[in-house]
Amino acid sequence: MLRDYVRVISDDGDPHEVTALIGITPDRTFRAGEIGPSGEPRTSTVWSVALTGVPEVPRDEILGWAPDIVARFRTLVDRGWRLSVVLGPASADDDPDMARGFVLPMEEMWSSLRVEIPQWPPVPGMNEEFVARDLAACGVRLIGIRRYTGVPPQMAARIATVGPEDGRRDQIFEADDPDLAAAFNRAWYATAVEHGLFSEGERFLIAMDQGKDPDFFQAREESDAWRNPRWWELVWALVELEPGWDLGGAGSRSRILGSGGHPAFDLSSVDGSVIVGATWWEDDTVSLMVLTEPHRVETLRAQALRILEGSTLDAEKEELTAWLARER
């Protein structure tokens, strides 16, 4: 029996609160999470819903169920809560992700269920003007949106899934600290300089879900071919700092660099040798995370192999394969 694990990270991870909002009663709930700054689990609410079939359940049946999940959980998405769905066996003994935390967002589940590459209509690109305006308000200049730079954005977006034993280092801030913006800015810049985030003129990469652009998001939702994996591609923004930049304050109000009024982003050096991330945790703290040589981290390499196995995009496969082949 397969199950769909619907994971929602809410303010407090309370299953009763989220169940009340979406009107779905699961057959069971359990706790899963990312890995906190000291290696402790950070919990979130997870629903387990049994599919009406066996492991050979038709892929179309599973894909047909997906739009309802998106619609029912729209309230949570609109509130900025993170949502992911994965398929797995019913037994926790056979599903390491139940203990480790989920690594597949919705779009990769859809992609992994494709038997062959379909002929999709073209997908419009993310609006660079929107990205430029959003970043400019934080004192960050957009140079351009980039794809297939040799550094897979999916891997930068997974910095919170690795722990201290993998080399991740965190600095912690209280979310209600009135001096958070200034303290975060100082720490972020010092971290960026120390670990080599910047190149030529303080340039770096920002991993972006294209759905951050409201027009792109609406077009994706209205598309008859929304299953096209190109709608769900993560892309890079190649940027550089400008005088007066403010990731801790203005960035927290940005769609690209913030979430829920807190700094939230996944950054990479242009050569991919360092990832810097920020996230907000359920205990009202903000983490500034850094990970060097991510291609050497076994946790990320295992995730890259799973993505590679399910990918239907040739260019994405080539990039992941090249990333995995980097000298270790």
PDB file of C-alpha atoms in Angstrom, residues 30-245:
ATOM      1  CA  PHE A  30       2.848  11.879  13.022  1.00  0.00           C
ATOM      2  CA  ARG A  31       5.743  14.250  13.491  1.00  0.00           C
ATOM      3  CA  ALA A  32       8.628  14.768  11.133  1.00  0.00           C
ATOM      4  CA  GLY A  33      11.025  17.597  10.653  1.00  0.00           C
ATOM      5  CA  GLU A  34      14.131  19.187   9.370  1.00  0.00           C
ATOM      6  CA  ILE A  35      17.295  19.210  11.400  1.00  0.00           C
ATOM      7  CA  GLY A  36      17.786  22.086  13.813  1.00  0.00           C
ATOM      8  CA  PRO A  37      21.009  24.021  14.383  1.00  0.00           C
ATOM      9  CA  SER A  38      22.298  21.608  17.036  1.00  0.00           C
ATOM     10  CA  GLY A  39      21.194  18.445  15.276  1.00  0.00           C
ATOM     11  CA  GLU A  40      17.850  18.204  17.057  1.00  0.00           C
ATOM     12  CA  PRO A  41      14.709  17.497  15.008  1.00  0.00           C
ATOM     13  CA  ARG A  42      12.416  20.428  14.218  1.00  0.00           C
ATOM     14  CA  THR A  43       8.888  19.125  14.074  1.00  0.00           C
ATOM     15  CA  SER A  44       6.103  19.778  11.652  1.00  0.00           C
ATOM     16  CA  THR A  45       2.665  18.284  11.208  1.00  0.00           C
ATOM     17  CA  VAL A  46       2.376  15.396   8.765  1.00  0.00           C
ATOM     18  CA  TRP A  47      -0.775  13.724   7.523  1.00  0.00           C
ATOM     19  CA  SER A  48      -0.734  10.157   6.270  1.00  0.00           C
ATOM     20  CA  VAL A  49      -3.528   9.355   3.845  1.00  0.00           C
ATOM     21  CA  ALA A  50      -3.808   5.867   2.368  1.00  0.00           C
ATOM     22  CA  LEU A  51      -4.266   5.679  -1.375  1.00  0.00           C
ATOM     23  CA  THR A  52      -6.948   3.356  -2.724  1.00  0.00           C
ATOM     24  CA  GLY A  53      -4.585   0.949  -4.418  1.00  0.00           C
ATOM     25  CA  VAL A  54      -1.499  -1.196  -4.269  1.00  0.00           C
ATOM     26  CA  PRO A  55       2.061  -0.225  -5.241  1.00  0.00           C
ATOM     27  CA  GLU A  56       1.020  -0.728  -8.870  1.00  0.00           C
ATOM     28  CA  VAL A  57      -1.660   1.947  -8.498  1.00  0.00           C
ATOM     29  CA  PRO A  58      -2.013   3.734 -11.852  1.00  0.00           C
ATOM     30  CA  ARG A  59       0.055   6.881 -12.050  1.00  0.00           C
ATOM     31  CA  ASP A  60      -2.875   8.786 -13.528  1.00  0.00           C
ATOM     32  CA  GLU A  61      -4.900   8.024 -10.402  1.00  0.00           C
ATOM     33  CA  ILE A  62      -2.186   9.517  -8.201  1.00  0.00           C
ATOM     34  CA  LEU A  63      -1.742  12.542 -10.450  1.00  0.00           C
ATOM     35  CA  GLY A  64      -5.483  13.006 -10.545  1.00  0.00           C
ATOM     36  CA  TRP A  65      -5.483  13.275  -6.774  1.00  0.00           C
ATOM     37  CA  ALA A  66      -2.819  15.992  -6.803  1.00  0.00           C
ATOM     38  CA  PRO A  67      -4.953  18.999  -7.877  1.00  0.00           C
ATOM     39  CA  ASP A  68      -7.309  18.400  -4.965  1.00  0.00           C
ATOM     40  CA  ILE A  69      -4.385  18.537  -2.542  1.00  0.00           C
ATOM     41  CA  VAL A  70      -3.283  21.853  -4.020  1.00  0.00           C
ATOM     42  CA  ALA A  71      -6.794  23.301  -3.833  1.00  0.00           C
ATOM     43  CA  ARG A  72      -7.547  22.089  -0.313  1.00  0.00           C
ATOM     44  CA  PHE A  73      -4.277  23.385   1.057  1.00  0.00           C
ATOM     45  CA  ARG A  74      -4.410  26.725  -0.752  1.00  0.00           C
ATOM     46  CA  THR A  75      -5.320  28.491   2.486  1.00  0.00           C
ATOM     47  CA  LEU A  76      -2.086  27.321   4.047  1.00  0.00           C
ATOM     48  CA  VAL A  77       0.008  28.164   1.012  1.00  0.00           C
ATOM     49  CA  ASP A  78      -1.501  31.649   0.889  1.00  0.00           C
ATOM     50  CA  ARG A  79      -0.479  32.122   4.500  1.00  0.00           C
ATOM     51  CA  GLY A  80       3.100  31.334   3.598  1.00  0.00           C
ATOM     52  CA  TRP A  81       3.207  27.899   5.192  1.00  0.00           C
ATOM     53  CA  ARG A  82       5.424  25.378   3.485  1.00  0.00           C
ATOM     54  CA  LEU A  83       3.821  22.306   1.985  1.00  0.00           C
ATOM     55  CA  SER A  84       5.246  19.143   0.462  1.00  0.00           C
ATOM     56  CA  VAL A  85       3.840  15.807  -0.596  1.00  0.00           C
ATOM     57  CA  VAL A  86       5.706  12.538  -1.063  1.00  0.00           C
ATOM     58  CA  LEU A  87       4.765   8.985  -1.881  1.00  0.00           C
ATOM     59  CA  GLY A  88       6.039   6.173   0.272  1.00  0.00           C
ATOM     60  CA  PRO A  89       5.225   2.733   1.646  1.00  0.00           C
ATOM     61  CA  ALA A  90       2.849   2.424   4.555  1.00  0.00           C
ATOM     62  CA  SER A  91       5.477   0.989   6.884  1.00  0.00           C
ATOM     63  CA  ALA A  92       7.753   3.395   8.703  1.00  0.00           C
ATOM     64  CA  ASP A  93      10.401   0.665   8.778  1.00  0.00           C
ATOM     65  CA  ASP A  94      10.610   0.830   4.988  1.00  0.00           C
ATOM     66  CA  ASP A  95      10.485   4.612   4.709  1.00  0.00           C
ATOM     67  CA  PRO A  96      13.591   6.398   6.040  1.00  0.00           C
ATOM     68  CA  ASP A  97      12.137   9.777   5.071  1.00  0.00           C
ATOM     69  CA  MET A  98       9.582   9.431   7.864  1.00  0.00           C
ATOM     70  CA  ALA A  99      12.419   9.589  10.367  1.00  0.00           C
ATOM     71  CA  ARG A 100      14.797  11.884   8.495  1.00  0.00           C
ATOM     72  CA  GLY A 101      12.393  14.468   7.181  1.00  0.00           C
ATOM     73  CA  PHE A 102      10.996  14.880   3.708  1.00  0.00           C
ATOM     74  CA  VAL A 103      13.135  15.974   0.810  1.00  0.00           C
ATOM     75  CA  LEU A 104      10.750  15.913  -2.154  1.00  0.00           C
ATOM     76  CA  PRO A 105       8.560  18.945  -2.773  1.00  0.00           C
ATOM     77  CA  MET A 106       5.370  18.635  -4.755  1.00  0.00           C
ATOM     78  CA  GLU A 107       6.845  19.353  -8.133  1.00  0.00           C
ATOM     79  CA  GLU A 108       9.370  16.540  -7.869  1.00  0.00           C
ATOM     80  CA  MET A 109       6.663  14.090  -6.914  1.00  0.00           C
ATOM     81  CA  TRP A 110       4.777  15.031 -10.057  1.00  0.00           C
ATOM     82  CA  SER A 111       7.924  14.701 -12.156  1.00  0.00           C
ATOM     83  CA  SER A 112       8.903  11.360 -10.630  1.00  0.00           C
ATOM     84  CA  LEU A 113       5.559   9.857 -11.612  1.00  0.00           C
ATOM     85  CA  ARG A 114       5.965  10.609 -15.311  1.00  0.00           C
ATOM     86  CA  VAL A 115       6.580   7.487 -17.358  1.00  0.00           C
ATOM     87  CA  GLU A 116       7.987   9.381 -20.321  1.00  0.00           C
ATOM     88  CA  ILE A 117       8.604  12.968 -21.320  1.00  0.00           C
ATOM     89  CA  PRO A 118       5.349  14.412 -22.673  1.00  0.00           C
ATOM     90  CA  GLN A 119       5.077  17.077 -25.354  1.00  0.00           C
ATOM     91  CA  TRP A 120       4.166  20.091 -23.241  1.00  0.00           C
ATOM     92  CA  PRO A 121       3.156  23.532 -24.449  1.00  0.00           C
ATOM     93  CA  PRO A 122       5.823  26.186 -23.787  1.00  0.00           C
ATOM     94  CA  VAL A 123       6.081  27.601 -20.277  1.00  0.00           C
ATOM     95  CA  PRO A 124       6.606  31.362 -19.904  1.00  0.00           C
ATOM     96  CA  GLY A 125       9.631  32.489 -17.981  1.00  0.00           C
ATOM     97  CA  MET A 126       9.534  34.155 -14.596  1.00  0.00           C
ATOM     98  CA  ASN A 127       9.068  37.916 -14.919  1.00  0.00           C
ATOM     99  CA  GLU A 128      12.495  39.492 -14.493  1.00  0.00           C
ATOM    100  CA  GLU A 129      10.939  42.904 -13.871  1.00  0.00           C
ATOM    101  CA  PHE A 130       9.099  41.562 -10.833  1.00  0.00           C
ATOM    102  CA  VAL A 131      12.262  39.942  -9.496  1.00  0.00           C
ATOM    103  CA  ALA A 132      14.297  43.097 -10.114  1.00  0.00           C
ATOM    104  CA  ARG A 133      11.771  45.301  -8.273  1.00  0.00           C
ATOM    105  CA  ASP A 134      11.468  42.924  -5.344  1.00  0.00           C
ATOM    106  CA  LEU A 135      15.224  42.661  -4.901  1.00  0.00           C
ATOM    107  CA  ALA A 136      15.877  46.349  -5.479  1.00  0.00           C
ATOM    108  CA  ALA A 137      13.789  47.127  -2.395  1.00  0.00           C
ATOM    109  CA  CYS A 138      16.387  45.134  -0.408  1.00  0.00           C
ATOM    110  CA  GLY A 139      19.395  46.835  -2.013  1.00  0.00           C
ATOM    111  CA  VAL A 140      20.173  43.859  -4.244  1.00  0.00           C
ATOM    112  CA  ARG A 141      20.600  44.322  -8.004  1.00  0.00           C
ATOM    113  CA  LEU A 142      19.384  41.615 -10.360  1.00  0.00           C
ATOM    114  CA  ILE A 143      21.863  40.811 -13.095  1.00  0.00           C
ATOM    115  CA  GLY A 144      19.645  38.139 -14.608  1.00  0.00           C
ATOM    116  CA  ILE A 145      17.719  34.909 -14.119  1.00  0.00           C
ATOM    117  CA  ARG A 146      19.907  31.911 -14.804  1.00  0.00           C
ATOM    118  CA  ARG A 147      19.233  28.230 -15.473  1.00  0.00           C
ATOM    119  CA  TYR A 148      21.663  25.336 -15.551  1.00  0.00           C
ATOM    120  CA  THR A 149      24.680  27.142 -14.184  1.00  0.00           C
ATOM    121  CA  GLY A 150      26.323  23.885 -13.123  1.00  0.00           C
ATOM    122  CA  VAL A 151      25.071  24.446  -9.554  1.00  0.00           C
ATOM    123  CA  PRO A 152      21.661  22.733  -9.029  1.00  0.00           C
ATOM    124  CA  PRO A 153      19.371  25.118  -7.099  1.00  0.00           C
ATOM    125  CA  GLN A 154      17.541  22.097  -5.662  1.00  0.00           C
ATOM    126  CA  MET A 155      20.605  21.296  -3.608  1.00  0.00           C
ATOM    127  CA  ALA A 156      20.943  24.808  -2.176  1.00  0.00           C
ATOM    128  CA  ALA A 157      17.277  24.639  -1.165  1.00  0.00           C
ATOM    129  CA  ARG A 158      18.065  21.577   0.974  1.00  0.00           C
ATOM    130  CA  ILE A 159      20.542  23.113   3.386  1.00  0.00           C
ATOM    131  CA  ALA A 160      18.056  22.698   6.251  1.00  0.00           C
ATOM    132  CA  THR A 161      17.963  18.931   5.702  1.00  0.00           C
ATOM    133  CA  VAL A 162      21.600  18.391   6.684  1.00  0.00           C
ATOM    134  CA  GLY A 163      22.936  18.499  10.215  1.00  0.00           C
ATOM    135  CA  PRO A 164      26.028  19.625  12.093  1.00  0.00           C
ATOM    136  CA  GLU A 165      27.657  16.261  11.418  1.00  0.00           C
ATOM    137  CA  ASP A 166      27.561  17.167   7.717  1.00  0.00           C
ATOM    138  CA  GLY A 167      29.370  20.437   8.341  1.00  0.00           C
ATOM    139  CA  ARG A 168      26.426  22.814   8.559  1.00  0.00           C
ATOM    140  CA  ARG A 169      26.979  25.731  10.933  1.00  0.00           C
ATOM    141  CA  ASP A 170      24.233  27.956  12.346  1.00  0.00           C
ATOM    142  CA  GLN A 171      23.935  31.313  14.001  1.00  0.00           C
ATOM    143  CA  ILE A 172      20.692  31.770  15.920  1.00  0.00           C
ATOM    144  CA  PHE A 173      18.630  34.940  16.367  1.00  0.00           C
ATOM    145  CA  GLU A 174      15.477  35.590  18.354  1.00  0.00           C
ATOM    146  CA  ALA A 175      12.720  36.453  15.902  1.00  0.00           C
ATOM    147  CA  ASP A 176      11.250  39.102  18.229  1.00  0.00           C
ATOM    148  CA  ASP A 177      14.583  40.845  18.853  1.00  0.00           C
ATOM    149  CA  PRO A 178      14.080  44.537  17.959  1.00  0.00           C
ATOM    150  CA  ASP A 179      17.659  44.608  16.676  1.00  0.00           C
ATOM    151  CA  LEU A 180      17.255  41.470  14.576  1.00  0.00           C
ATOM    152  CA  ALA A 181      17.634  43.180  11.201  1.00  0.00           C
ATOM    153  CA  ALA A 182      20.932  44.860  12.054  1.00  0.00           C
ATOM    154  CA  ALA A 183      22.343  41.818  13.854  1.00  0.00           C
ATOM    155  CA  PHE A 184      21.318  39.498  11.027  1.00  0.00           C
ATOM    156  CA  ASN A 185      22.839  41.789   8.402  1.00  0.00           C
ATOM    157  CA  ARG A 186      26.159  41.912  10.238  1.00  0.00           C
ATOM    158  CA  ALA A 187      26.271  38.154  10.691  1.00  0.00           C
ATOM    159  CA  TRP A 188      25.216  37.412   7.124  1.00  0.00           C
ATOM    160  CA  TYR A 189      27.843  39.667   5.582  1.00  0.00           C
ATOM    161  CA  ALA A 190      30.602  38.338   7.850  1.00  0.00           C
ATOM    162  CA  THR A 191      29.574  34.770   6.979  1.00  0.00           C
ATOM    163  CA  ALA A 192      29.501  35.562   3.266  1.00  0.00           C
ATOM    164  CA  VAL A 193      32.984  37.058   3.351  1.00  0.00           C
ATOM    165  CA  GLU A 194      34.494  34.376   5.579  1.00  0.00           C
ATOM    166  CA  HIS A 195      33.203  31.445   3.536  1.00  0.00           C
ATOM    167  CA  GLY A 196      33.584  32.907   0.045  1.00  0.00           C
ATOM    168  CA  LEU A 197      29.983  33.496  -1.020  1.00  0.00           C
ATOM    169  CA  PHE A 198      30.889  36.545  -3.103  1.00  0.00           C
ATOM    170  CA  SER A 199      32.637  36.749  -6.432  1.00  0.00           C
ATOM    171  CA  GLU A 200      33.556  39.772  -8.586  1.00  0.00           C
ATOM    172  CA  GLY A 201      31.722  42.757  -7.167  1.00  0.00           C
ATOM    173  CA  GLU A 202      29.904  40.888  -4.370  1.00  0.00           C
ATOM    174  CA  ARG A 203      27.917  38.682  -6.726  1.00  0.00           C
ATOM    175  CA  PHE A 204      26.094  35.514  -5.697  1.00  0.00           C
ATOM    176  CA  LEU A 205      23.117  33.329  -6.620  1.00  0.00           C
ATOM    177  CA  ILE A 206      19.634  33.186  -5.075  1.00  0.00           C
ATOM    178  CA  ALA A 207      17.583  30.000  -5.558  1.00  0.00           C
ATOM    179  CA  MET A 208      14.002  30.871  -6.481  1.00  0.00           C
ATOM    180  CA  ASP A 209      10.691  29.098  -6.863  1.00  0.00           C
ATOM    181  CA  GLN A 210       9.253  30.806  -9.937  1.00  0.00           C
ATOM    182  CA  GLY A 211       5.849  30.787  -8.238  1.00  0.00           C
ATOM    183  CA  LYS A 212       7.106  33.681  -6.117  1.00  0.00           C
ATOM    184  CA  ASP A 213       6.174  35.793  -9.137  1.00  0.00           C
ATOM    185  CA  PRO A 214       2.382  36.304  -8.786  1.00  0.00           C
ATOM    186  CA  ASP A 215       1.820  36.352 -12.562  1.00  0.00           C
ATOM    187  CA  PHE A 216       3.789  33.143 -13.040  1.00  0.00           C
ATOM    188  CA  PHE A 217       1.937  31.537 -10.126  1.00  0.00           C
ATOM    189  CA  GLN A 218      -1.446  32.443 -11.599  1.00  0.00           C
ATOM    190  CA  ALA A 219      -0.469  31.218 -15.068  1.00  0.00           C
ATOM    191  CA  ARG A 220       0.712  27.922 -13.589  1.00  0.00           C
ATOM    192  CA  GLU A 221      -2.511  27.445 -11.657  1.00  0.00           C
ATOM    193  CA  GLU A 222      -4.631  28.165 -14.732  1.00  0.00           C
ATOM    194  CA  SER A 223      -2.602  26.023 -17.122  1.00  0.00           C
ATOM    195  CA  ASP A 224      -4.116  22.840 -18.494  1.00  0.00           C
ATOM    196  CA  ALA A 225      -0.574  21.469 -18.495  1.00  0.00           C
ATOM    197  CA  TRP A 226       0.336  22.420 -14.936  1.00  0.00           C
ATOM    198  CA  ARG A 227       1.962  18.988 -14.516  1.00  0.00           C
ATOM    199  CA  ASN A 228       4.690  20.079 -16.912  1.00  0.00           C
ATOM    200  CA  PRO A 229       7.818  19.925 -14.726  1.00  0.00           C
ATOM    201  CA  ARG A 230       9.061  23.180 -16.246  1.00  0.00           C
ATOM    202  CA  TRP A 231       6.366  25.004 -14.288  1.00  0.00           C
ATOM    203  CA  TRP A 232       8.074  23.780 -11.123  1.00  0.00           C
ATOM    204  CA  GLU A 233      11.719  24.369 -11.960  1.00  0.00           C
ATOM    205  CA  LEU A 234      13.812  26.223  -9.432  1.00  0.00           C
ATOM    206  CA  VAL A 235      15.933  28.907 -11.052  1.00  0.00           C
ATOM    207  CA  TRP A 236      18.769  31.161  -9.981  1.00  0.00           C
ATOM    208  CA  ALA A 237      18.850  34.918  -9.701  1.00  0.00           C
ATOM    209  CA  LEU A 238      22.384  36.161 -10.311  1.00  0.00           C
ATOM    210  CA  VAL A 239      22.677  39.303  -8.193  1.00  0.00           C
ATOM    211  CA  GLU A 240      25.085  41.709  -6.598  1.00  0.00           C
ATOM    212  CA  LEU A 241      24.880  43.899  -3.529  1.00  0.00           C
ATOM    213  CA  GLU A 242      24.304  47.622  -3.771  1.00  0.00           C
ATOM    214  CA  PRO A 243      25.091  50.259  -1.142  1.00  0.00           C
ATOM    215  CA  GLY A 244      22.507  50.236   1.649  1.00  0.00           C
ATOM    216  CA  TRP A 245      21.481  46.598   1.168  1.00  0.00           C
TER     217      TRP A 245
END
